[in-house]
Short mmCIF file of C-alpha atoms in Angstrom, two decimals:
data_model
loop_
_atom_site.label_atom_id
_atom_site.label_comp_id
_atom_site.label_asym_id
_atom_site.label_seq_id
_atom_site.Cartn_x
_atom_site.Cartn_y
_atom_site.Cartn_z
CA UNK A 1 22.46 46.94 -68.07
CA UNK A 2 25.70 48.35 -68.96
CA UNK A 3 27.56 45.87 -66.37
CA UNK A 4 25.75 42.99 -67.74
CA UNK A 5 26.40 43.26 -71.57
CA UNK A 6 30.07 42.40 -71.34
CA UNK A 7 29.16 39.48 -69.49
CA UNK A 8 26.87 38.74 -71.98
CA UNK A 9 29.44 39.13 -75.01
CA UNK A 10 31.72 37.02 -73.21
CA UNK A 11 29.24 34.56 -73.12
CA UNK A 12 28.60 34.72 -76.66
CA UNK A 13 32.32 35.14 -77.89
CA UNK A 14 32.62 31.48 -80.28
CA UNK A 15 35.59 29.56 -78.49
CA UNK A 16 37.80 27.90 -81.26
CA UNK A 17 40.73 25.76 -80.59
CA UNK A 18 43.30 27.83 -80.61
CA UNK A 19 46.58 27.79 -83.30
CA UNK A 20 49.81 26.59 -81.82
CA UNK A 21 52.04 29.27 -82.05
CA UNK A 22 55.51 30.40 -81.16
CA UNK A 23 56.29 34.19 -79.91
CA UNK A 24 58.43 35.96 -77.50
CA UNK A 25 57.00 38.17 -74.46
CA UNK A 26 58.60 38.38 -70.88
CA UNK A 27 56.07 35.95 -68.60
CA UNK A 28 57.98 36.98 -65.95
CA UNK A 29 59.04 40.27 -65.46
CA UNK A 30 62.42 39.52 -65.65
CA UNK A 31 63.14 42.28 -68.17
CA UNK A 32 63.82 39.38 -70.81
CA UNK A 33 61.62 37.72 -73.45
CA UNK A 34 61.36 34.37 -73.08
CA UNK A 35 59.77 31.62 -75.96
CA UNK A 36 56.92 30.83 -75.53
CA UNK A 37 54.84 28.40 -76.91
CA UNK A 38 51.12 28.83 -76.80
CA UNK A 39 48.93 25.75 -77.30
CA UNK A 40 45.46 24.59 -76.62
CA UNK A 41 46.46 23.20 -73.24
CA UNK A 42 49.11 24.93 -71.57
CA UNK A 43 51.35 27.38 -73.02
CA UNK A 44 55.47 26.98 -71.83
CA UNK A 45 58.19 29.28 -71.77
CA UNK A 46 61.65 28.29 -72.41
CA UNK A 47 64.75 30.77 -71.81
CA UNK A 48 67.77 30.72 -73.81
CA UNK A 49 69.30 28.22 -71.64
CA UNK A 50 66.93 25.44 -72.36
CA UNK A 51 65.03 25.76 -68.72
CA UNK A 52 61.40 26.42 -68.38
CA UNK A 53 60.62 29.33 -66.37
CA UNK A 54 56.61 29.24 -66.98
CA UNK A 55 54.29 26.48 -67.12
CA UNK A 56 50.95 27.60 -67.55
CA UNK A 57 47.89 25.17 -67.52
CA UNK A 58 44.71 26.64 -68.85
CA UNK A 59 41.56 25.09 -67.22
CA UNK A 60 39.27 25.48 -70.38
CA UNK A 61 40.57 23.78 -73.20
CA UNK A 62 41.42 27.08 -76.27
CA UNK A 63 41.86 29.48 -72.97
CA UNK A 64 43.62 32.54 -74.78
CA UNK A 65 46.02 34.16 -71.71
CA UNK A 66 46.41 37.20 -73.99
CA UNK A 67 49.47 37.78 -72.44
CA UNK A 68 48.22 38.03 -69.15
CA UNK A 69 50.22 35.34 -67.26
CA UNK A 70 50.44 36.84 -63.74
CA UNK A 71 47.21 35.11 -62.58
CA UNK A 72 47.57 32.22 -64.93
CA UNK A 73 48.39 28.53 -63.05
CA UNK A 74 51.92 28.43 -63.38
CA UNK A 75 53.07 24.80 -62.17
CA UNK A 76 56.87 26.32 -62.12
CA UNK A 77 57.36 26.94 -58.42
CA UNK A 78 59.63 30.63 -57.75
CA UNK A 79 62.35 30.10 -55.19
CA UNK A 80 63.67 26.25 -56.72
CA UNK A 81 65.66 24.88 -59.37
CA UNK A 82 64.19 25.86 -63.06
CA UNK A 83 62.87 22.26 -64.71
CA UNK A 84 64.94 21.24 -67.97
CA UNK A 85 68.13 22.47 -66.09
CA UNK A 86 71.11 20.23 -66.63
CA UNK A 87 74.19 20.32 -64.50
CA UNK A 88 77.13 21.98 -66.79
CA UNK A 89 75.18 23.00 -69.93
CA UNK A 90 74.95 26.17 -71.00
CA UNK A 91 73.83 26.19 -74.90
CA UNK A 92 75.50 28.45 -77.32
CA UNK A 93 72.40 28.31 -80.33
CA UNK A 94 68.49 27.37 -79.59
CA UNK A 95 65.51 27.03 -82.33
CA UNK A 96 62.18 26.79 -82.00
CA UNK A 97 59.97 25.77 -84.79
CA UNK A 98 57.19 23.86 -86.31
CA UNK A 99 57.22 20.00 -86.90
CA UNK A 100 54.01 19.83 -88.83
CA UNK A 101 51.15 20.17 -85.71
CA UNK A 102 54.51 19.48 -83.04
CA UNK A 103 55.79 22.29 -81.51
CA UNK A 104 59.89 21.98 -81.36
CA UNK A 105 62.57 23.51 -78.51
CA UNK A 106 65.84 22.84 -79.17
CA UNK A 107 69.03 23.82 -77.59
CA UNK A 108 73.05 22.65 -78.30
CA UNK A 109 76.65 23.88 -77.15
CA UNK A 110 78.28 21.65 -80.16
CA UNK A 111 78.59 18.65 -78.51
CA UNK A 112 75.33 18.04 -76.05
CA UNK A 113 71.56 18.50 -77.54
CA UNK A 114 68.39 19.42 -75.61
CA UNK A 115 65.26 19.04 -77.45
CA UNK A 116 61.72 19.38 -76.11
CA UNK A 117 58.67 18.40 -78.32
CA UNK A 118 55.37 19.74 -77.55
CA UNK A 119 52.33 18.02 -78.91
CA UNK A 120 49.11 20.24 -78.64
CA UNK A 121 46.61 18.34 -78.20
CA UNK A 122 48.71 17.08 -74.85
CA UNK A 123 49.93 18.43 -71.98
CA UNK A 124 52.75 16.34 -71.80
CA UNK A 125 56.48 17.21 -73.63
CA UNK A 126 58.80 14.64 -74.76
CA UNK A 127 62.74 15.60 -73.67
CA UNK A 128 65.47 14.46 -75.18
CA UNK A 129 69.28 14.38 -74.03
CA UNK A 130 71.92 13.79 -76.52
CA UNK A 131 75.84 13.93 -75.47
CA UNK A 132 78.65 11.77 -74.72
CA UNK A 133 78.54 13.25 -71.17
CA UNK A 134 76.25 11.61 -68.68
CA UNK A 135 74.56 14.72 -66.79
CA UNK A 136 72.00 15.16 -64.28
CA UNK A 137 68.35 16.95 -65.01
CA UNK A 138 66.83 18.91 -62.60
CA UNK A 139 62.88 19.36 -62.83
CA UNK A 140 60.82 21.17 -60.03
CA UNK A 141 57.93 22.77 -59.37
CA UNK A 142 54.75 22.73 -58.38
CA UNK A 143 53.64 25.93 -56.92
CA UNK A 144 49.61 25.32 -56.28
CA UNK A 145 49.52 24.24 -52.69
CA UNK A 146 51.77 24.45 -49.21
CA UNK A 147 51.96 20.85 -49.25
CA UNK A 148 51.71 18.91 -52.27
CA UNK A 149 51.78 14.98 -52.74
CA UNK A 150 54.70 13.90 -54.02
CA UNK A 151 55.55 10.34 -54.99
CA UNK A 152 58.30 7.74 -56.22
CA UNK A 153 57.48 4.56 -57.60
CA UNK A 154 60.87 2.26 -57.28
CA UNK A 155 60.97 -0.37 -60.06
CA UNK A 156 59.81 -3.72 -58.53
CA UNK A 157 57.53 -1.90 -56.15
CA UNK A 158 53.58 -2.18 -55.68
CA UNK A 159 53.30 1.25 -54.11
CA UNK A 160 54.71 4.77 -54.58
CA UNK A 161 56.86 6.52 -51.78
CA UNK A 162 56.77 10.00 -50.85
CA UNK A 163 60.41 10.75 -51.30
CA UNK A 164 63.38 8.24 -52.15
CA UNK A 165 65.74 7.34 -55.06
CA UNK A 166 66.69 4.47 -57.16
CA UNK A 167 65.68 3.11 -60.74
CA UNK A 168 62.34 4.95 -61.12
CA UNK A 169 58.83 3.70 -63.10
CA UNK A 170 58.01 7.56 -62.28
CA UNK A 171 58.16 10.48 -60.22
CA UNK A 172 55.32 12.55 -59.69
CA UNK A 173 54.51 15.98 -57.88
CA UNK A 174 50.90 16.70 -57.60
CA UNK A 175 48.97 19.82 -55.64
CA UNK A 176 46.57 17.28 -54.36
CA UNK A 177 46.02 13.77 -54.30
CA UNK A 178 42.45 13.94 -56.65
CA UNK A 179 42.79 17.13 -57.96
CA UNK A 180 44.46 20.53 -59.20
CA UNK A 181 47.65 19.90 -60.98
CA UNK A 182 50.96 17.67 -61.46
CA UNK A 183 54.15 17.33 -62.71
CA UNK A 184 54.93 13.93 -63.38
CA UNK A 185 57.67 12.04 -64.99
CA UNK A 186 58.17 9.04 -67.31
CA UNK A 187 60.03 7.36 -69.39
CA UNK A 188 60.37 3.91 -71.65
CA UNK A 189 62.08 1.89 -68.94
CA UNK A 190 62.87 2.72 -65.56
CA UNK A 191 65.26 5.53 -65.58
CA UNK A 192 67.36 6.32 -62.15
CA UNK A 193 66.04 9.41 -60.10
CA UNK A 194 65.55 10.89 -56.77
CA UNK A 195 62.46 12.88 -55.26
CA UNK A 196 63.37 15.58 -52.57
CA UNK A 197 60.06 17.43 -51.43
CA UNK A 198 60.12 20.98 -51.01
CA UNK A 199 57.89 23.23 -49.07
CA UNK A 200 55.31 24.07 -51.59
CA UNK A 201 56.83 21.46 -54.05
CA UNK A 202 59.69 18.98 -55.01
CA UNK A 203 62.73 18.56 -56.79
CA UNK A 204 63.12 15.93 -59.27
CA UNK A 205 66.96 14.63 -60.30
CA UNK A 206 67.18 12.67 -63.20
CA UNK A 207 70.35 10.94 -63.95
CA UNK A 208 70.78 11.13 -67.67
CA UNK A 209 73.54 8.26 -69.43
CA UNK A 210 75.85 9.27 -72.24
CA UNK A 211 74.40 8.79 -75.33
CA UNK A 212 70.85 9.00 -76.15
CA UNK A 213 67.51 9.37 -73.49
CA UNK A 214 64.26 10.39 -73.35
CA UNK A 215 61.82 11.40 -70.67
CA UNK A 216 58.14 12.34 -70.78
CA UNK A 217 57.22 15.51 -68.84
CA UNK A 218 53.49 15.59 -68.04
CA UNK A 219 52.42 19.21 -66.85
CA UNK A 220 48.36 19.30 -66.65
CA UNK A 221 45.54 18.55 -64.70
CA UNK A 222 45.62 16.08 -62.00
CA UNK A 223 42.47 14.58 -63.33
CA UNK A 224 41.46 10.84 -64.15
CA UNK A 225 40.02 11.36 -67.55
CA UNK A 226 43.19 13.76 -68.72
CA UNK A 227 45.83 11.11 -67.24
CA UNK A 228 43.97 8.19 -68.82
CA UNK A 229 44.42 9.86 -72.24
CA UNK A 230 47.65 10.25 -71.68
CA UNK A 231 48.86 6.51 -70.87
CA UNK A 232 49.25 7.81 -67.20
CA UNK A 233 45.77 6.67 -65.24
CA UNK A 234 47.31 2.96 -65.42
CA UNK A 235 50.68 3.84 -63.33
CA UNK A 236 50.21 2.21 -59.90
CA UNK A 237 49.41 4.64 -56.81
CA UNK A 238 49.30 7.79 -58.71
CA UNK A 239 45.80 8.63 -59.11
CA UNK A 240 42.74 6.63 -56.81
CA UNK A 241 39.39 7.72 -58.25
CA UNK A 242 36.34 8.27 -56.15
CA UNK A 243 32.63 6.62 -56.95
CA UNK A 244 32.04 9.36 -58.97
CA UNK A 245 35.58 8.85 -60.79
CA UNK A 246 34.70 5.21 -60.78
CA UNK A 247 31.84 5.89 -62.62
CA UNK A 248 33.36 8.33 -65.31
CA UNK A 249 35.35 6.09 -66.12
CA UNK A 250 32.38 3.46 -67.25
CA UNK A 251 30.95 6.21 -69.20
CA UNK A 252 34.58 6.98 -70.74
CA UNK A 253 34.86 3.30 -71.63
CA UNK A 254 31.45 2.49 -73.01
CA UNK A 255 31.76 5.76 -75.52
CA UNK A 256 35.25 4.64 -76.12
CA UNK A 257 33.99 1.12 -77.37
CA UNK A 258 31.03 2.53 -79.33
CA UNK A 259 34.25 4.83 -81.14
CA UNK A 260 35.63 1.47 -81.71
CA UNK A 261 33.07 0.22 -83.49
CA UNK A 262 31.61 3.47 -85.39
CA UNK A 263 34.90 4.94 -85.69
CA UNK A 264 33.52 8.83 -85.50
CA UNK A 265 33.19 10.02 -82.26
CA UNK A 266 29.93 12.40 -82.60
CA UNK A 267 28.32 8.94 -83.39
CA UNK A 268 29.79 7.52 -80.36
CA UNK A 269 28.30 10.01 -78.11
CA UNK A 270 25.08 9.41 -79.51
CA UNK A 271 25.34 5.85 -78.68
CA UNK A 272 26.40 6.43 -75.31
CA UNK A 273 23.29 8.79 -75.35
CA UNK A 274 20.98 5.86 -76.42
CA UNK A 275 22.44 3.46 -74.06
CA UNK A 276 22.35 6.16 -71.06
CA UNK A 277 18.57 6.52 -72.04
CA UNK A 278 17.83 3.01 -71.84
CA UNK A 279 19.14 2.77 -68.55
CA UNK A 280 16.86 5.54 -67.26
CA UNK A 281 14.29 4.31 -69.55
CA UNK A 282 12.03 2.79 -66.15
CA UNK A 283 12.78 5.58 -64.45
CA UNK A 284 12.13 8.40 -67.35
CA UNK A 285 8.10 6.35 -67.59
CA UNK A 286 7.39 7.16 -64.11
CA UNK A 287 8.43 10.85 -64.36
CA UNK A 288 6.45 11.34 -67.47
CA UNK A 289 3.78 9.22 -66.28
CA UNK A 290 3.83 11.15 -63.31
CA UNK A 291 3.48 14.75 -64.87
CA UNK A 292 0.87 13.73 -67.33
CA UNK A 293 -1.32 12.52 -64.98
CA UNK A 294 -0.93 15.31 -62.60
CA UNK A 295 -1.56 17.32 -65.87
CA UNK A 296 -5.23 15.29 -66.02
CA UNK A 297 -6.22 16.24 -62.86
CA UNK A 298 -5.33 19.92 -63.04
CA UNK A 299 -9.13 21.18 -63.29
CA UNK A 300 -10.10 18.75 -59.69
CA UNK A 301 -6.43 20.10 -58.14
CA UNK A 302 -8.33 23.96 -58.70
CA UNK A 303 -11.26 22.93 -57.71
CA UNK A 304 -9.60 21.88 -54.18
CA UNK A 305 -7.88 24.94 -53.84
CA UNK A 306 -10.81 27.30 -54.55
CA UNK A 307 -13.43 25.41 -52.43
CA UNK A 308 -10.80 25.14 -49.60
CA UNK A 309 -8.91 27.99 -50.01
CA UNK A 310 -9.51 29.26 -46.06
CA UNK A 311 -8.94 25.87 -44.85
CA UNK A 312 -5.16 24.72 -45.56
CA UNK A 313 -5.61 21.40 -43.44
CA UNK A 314 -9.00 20.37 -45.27
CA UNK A 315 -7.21 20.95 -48.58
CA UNK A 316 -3.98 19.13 -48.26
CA UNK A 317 -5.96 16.06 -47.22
CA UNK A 318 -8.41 16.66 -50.03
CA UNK A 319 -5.35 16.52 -52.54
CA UNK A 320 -3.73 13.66 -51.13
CA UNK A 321 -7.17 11.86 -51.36
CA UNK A 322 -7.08 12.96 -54.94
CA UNK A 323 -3.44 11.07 -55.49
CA UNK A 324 -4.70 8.02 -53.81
CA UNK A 325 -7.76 8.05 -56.05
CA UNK A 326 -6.21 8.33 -59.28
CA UNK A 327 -2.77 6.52 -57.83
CA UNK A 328 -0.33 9.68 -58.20
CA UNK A 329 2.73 9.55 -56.47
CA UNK A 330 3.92 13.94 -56.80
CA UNK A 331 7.57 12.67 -56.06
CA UNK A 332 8.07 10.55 -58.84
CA UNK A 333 8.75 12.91 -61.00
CA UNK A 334 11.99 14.24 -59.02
CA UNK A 335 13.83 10.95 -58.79
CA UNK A 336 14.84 11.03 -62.87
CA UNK A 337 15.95 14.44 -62.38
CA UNK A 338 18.10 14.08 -59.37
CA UNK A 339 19.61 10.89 -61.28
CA UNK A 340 19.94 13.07 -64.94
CA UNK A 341 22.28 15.65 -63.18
CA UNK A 342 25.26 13.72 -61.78
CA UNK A 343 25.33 12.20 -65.27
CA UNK A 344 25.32 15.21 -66.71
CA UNK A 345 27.53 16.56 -64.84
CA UNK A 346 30.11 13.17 -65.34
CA UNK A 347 29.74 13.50 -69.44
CA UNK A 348 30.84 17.03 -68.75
CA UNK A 349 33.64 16.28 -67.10
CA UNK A 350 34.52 12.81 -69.38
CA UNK A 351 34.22 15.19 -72.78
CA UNK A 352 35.85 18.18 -71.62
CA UNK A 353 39.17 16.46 -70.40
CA UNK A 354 38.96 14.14 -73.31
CA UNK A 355 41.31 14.54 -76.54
CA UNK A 356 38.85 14.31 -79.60
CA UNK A 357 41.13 13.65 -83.31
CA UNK A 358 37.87 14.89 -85.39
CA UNK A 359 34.99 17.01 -85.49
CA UNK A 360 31.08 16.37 -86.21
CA UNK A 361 29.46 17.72 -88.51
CA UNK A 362 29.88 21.50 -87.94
CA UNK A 363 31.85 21.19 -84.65
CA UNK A 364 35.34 21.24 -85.40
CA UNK A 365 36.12 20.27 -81.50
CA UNK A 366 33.25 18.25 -79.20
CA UNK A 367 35.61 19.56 -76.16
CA UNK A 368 35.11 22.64 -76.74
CA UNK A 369 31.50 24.60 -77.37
CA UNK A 370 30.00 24.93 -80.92
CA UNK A 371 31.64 28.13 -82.49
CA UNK A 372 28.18 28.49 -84.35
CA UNK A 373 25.50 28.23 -81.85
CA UNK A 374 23.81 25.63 -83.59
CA UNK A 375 23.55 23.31 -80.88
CA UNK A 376 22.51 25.96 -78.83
CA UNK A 377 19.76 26.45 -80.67
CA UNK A 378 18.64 22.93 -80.89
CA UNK A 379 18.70 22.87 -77.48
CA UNK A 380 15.97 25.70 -77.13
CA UNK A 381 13.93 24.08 -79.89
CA UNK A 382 13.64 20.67 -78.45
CA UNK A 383 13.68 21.98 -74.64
CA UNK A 384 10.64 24.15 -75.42
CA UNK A 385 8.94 21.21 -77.53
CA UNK A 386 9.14 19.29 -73.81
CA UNK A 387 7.70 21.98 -72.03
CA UNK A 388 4.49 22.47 -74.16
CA UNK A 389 4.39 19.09 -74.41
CA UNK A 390 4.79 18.64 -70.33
CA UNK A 391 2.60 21.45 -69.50
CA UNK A 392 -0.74 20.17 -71.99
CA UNK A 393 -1.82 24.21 -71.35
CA UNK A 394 -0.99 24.20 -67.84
CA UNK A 395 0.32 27.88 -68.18
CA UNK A 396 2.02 27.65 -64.20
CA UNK A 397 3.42 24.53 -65.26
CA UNK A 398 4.68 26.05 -68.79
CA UNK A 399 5.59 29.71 -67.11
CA UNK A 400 7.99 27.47 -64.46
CA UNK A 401 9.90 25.08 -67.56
CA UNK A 402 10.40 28.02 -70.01
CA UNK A 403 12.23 29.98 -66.86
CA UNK A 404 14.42 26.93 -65.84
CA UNK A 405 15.19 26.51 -69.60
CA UNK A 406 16.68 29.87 -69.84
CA UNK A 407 18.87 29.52 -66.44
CA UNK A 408 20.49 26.31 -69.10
CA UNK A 409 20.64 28.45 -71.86
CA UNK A 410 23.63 30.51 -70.90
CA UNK A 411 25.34 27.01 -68.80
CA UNK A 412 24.93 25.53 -72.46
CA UNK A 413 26.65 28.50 -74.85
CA UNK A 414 29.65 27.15 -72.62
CA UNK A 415 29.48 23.68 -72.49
CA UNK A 416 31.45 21.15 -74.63
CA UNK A 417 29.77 20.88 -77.72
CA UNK A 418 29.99 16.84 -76.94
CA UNK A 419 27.46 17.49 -73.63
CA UNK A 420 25.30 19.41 -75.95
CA UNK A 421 25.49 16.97 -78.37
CA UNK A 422 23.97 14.24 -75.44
CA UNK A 423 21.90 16.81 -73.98
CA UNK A 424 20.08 17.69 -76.87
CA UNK A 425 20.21 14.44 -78.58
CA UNK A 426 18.41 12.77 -74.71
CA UNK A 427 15.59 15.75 -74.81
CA UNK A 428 14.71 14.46 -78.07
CA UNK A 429 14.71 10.72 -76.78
CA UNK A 430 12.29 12.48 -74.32
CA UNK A 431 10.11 13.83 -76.37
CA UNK A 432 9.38 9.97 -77.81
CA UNK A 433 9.33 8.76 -74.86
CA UNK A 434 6.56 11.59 -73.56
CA UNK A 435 4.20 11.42 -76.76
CA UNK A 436 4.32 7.39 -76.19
CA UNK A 437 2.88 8.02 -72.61
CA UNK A 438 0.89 10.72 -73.12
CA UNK A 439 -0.48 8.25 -76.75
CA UNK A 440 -1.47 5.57 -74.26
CA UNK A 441 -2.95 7.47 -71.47
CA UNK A 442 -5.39 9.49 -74.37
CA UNK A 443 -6.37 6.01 -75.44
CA UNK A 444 -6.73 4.53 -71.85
CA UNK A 445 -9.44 7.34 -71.41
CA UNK A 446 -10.97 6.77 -74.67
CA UNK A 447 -11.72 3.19 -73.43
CA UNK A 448 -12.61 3.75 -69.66
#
């Protein structure tokens, strides 16, 4: 009991986004403190020179490192240049402040500017370079994998290359070609660069004008629903979904068109709920259909197994006489299930990545769980309402959904409140649909 209760506090610790902050604490061991800036993606650590010797990604959106950045994913890859280092500047002041919710890095010698601003609610940076000196940036890393995909895409080209140089639409270094993490580069217009893999990684050389440029510095998830948020899914050859990507990506559009149109994105989930429902709607009658009939017959199904209870071949084929008879088909009512869970499991992945500009209701964030439970509790309500309602006082029937109910309970206190939002808000779409059929079969009786 005593190993399980801080499990179980964990569990029920609320998750709130967290506030961007700057503070100063050696990620490194380096004996010096670096800046770091902590947001609700990834928190970055800037020394005095204006490089970045920690990148840390945080998996769960409002992760809280609590200093602890030794086991952390750190895209910054030991043994290679440090990103943000450019050739002949060393800075003689740095600030870091607040620009209302933008987080600001910058770093002069008098005559050439750095400046890195960090949006939270993104993982990528913008960098700019102000000087009358043309320079060159270096930017490395990637430090998840022996041999990462890296790739070029040369302006006028179709397809990326794995190394090269020339007038670049971007440059990207990612720990695998689907998944984990990347570094990837962008900016306005082509800008001229050239990609040197590494073992473990790449190095990046940006060729920066005199004047004024910008980059953009993504540092996050190689995932499709983060890099479509972030204007990078679209880039040729950088990121090649599977079916189930393909299919994401329908559910990410059709709940970004109901936004469109609602302009709240709690209702938009609830559309995509209804429309999701509809779809399954065929599917959802048989399974109900199914289990209320096989709920009608309960008293012959004991009857079977108590006359034939020493004879295991006499009673299977009394049973399956039993189906024929009254048309039952047992397996219909595992298809919908099989079918619910991959879509589950695709809104979880659609809502968690996704960047939400407004709560619902309560929820402050539907990417991250509800602080308050509330949810939660909705869930149990309307999950338990199906059960009785399933089970019409089958008590093996009712004993087996209250114990798969509880196995969700503690999967749901960490699910994005968004998920909970559709997985409540189905169940109750359910629970119509269930009273309908088990409305219509009552009267069919009444008649026959």
């Amino acid at each position: 009991m005593k190993r399980l209760l801080p499990l179980l506090l964990l569990l029920l610790a609320p998750v709130f986004a967290l506030e961007p902050s700057w503070t100063q604490l050696d990620v490194n061991g380096d004996g010096q403190a670096e800046h770091l800036a902590i947001t609700n993606l990834a928190d970055i650590a800037f020394n005095e020179n204006g490089q970045i010797v920690g990148w840390y990604v945080k998996q769960i959106k409002g992760q809280n490192f609590k200093g602890n950045y030794a086991k952390a994913p750190n895209l910054v890859k030991p043994g290679l240049p440090l990103p943000g280092t450019v050739d002949g500047f060393t800075p003689t002041s740095a600030s870091f402040d607040r620009d209302g919710e933008l987080m600001v890095a910058s770093f002069s010698d008098g005559a050439t500017t750095l400046r890195y601003v960090i949006n939270p609610r993104m993982y990528s940076l913008k960098l700019s370079y102000t000087s009358e000196q043309p320079a060159t940036l270096i930017w490395s890393g990637i430090n998840r994998t022996d041999q990462p995909v890296t790739k070029i895409l040369l302006s006028g080209s179709d397809s990326p290359l794995p190394a090269g140089s020339g007038k670049a639409v971007y440059a990207a270094i990612q720990s695998k070609a689907n998944k984990g993490y990347a570094f990837i580069l962008t900016a306005g217009q082509p800008f001229q660069a050239q990609l040197e893999p590494q073992p473990g990684g790449a190095v990046i050389s940006v060729e920066l004008p005199a004047g004024e440029s910008e980059l953009t510095v993504y540092g996050g998830l190689n995932e499709l629903v983060r890099l479509h948020v972030e204007g990078l899914y679209q880039l040729p050859g950088l990121f090649n979904p599977n079916i189930w990507g393909k299919l994401s990506l329908g559910l990410l559009y059709i709940m970004e068109l109901a936004y469109k149109y609602t302009g709240n994105w709690g209702l938009a989930i609830l559309l995509l709920t209804v429309f999701v429902r509809l779809l399954l709607w065929p599917l959802m009658h048989q399974q109900f259909k199914s289990m209320a009939e096989m709920n009608k017959i309960k008293p012959l199904m004991d009857e079977i197994n108590k006359k034939y209870k020493d004879d295991p071949e006499k009673k299977n084929e009394a049973i399956m006489n039993l189906y024929r008879e009254h048309n039952i088909n047992p397996a219909a009512g595992c298809l919908p299930m099989l079918i619910q869970m991959p879509i589950l499991f695709m809104m979880w992945r659609v809502i968690a990545n996704y960047e939400f500009d407004q709560g619902f209701l309560w929820i402050p964030d539907l990417s991250l769980p509800d602080p308050y439970y509330i949810l939660p509790a909705l869930y149990v309500l309307v999950m338990l309402a199906q059960t009785l309602m399933m089970s019409k006082g089958n008590k093996d029937a009712l004993r087996q959904g209250i114990t798969m109910n509880l196995i969700f309970i503690f999967l749901v206190l960490k699910f994005p409140a968004g998920v909970t939002l559709y997985w409540v808000f189905s169940t109750f779409i359910g629970l119509f649909q269930q009273w309908s059929i088990n409305k219509q079969l009552a009267n069919a009786g009444t008649q026959g």
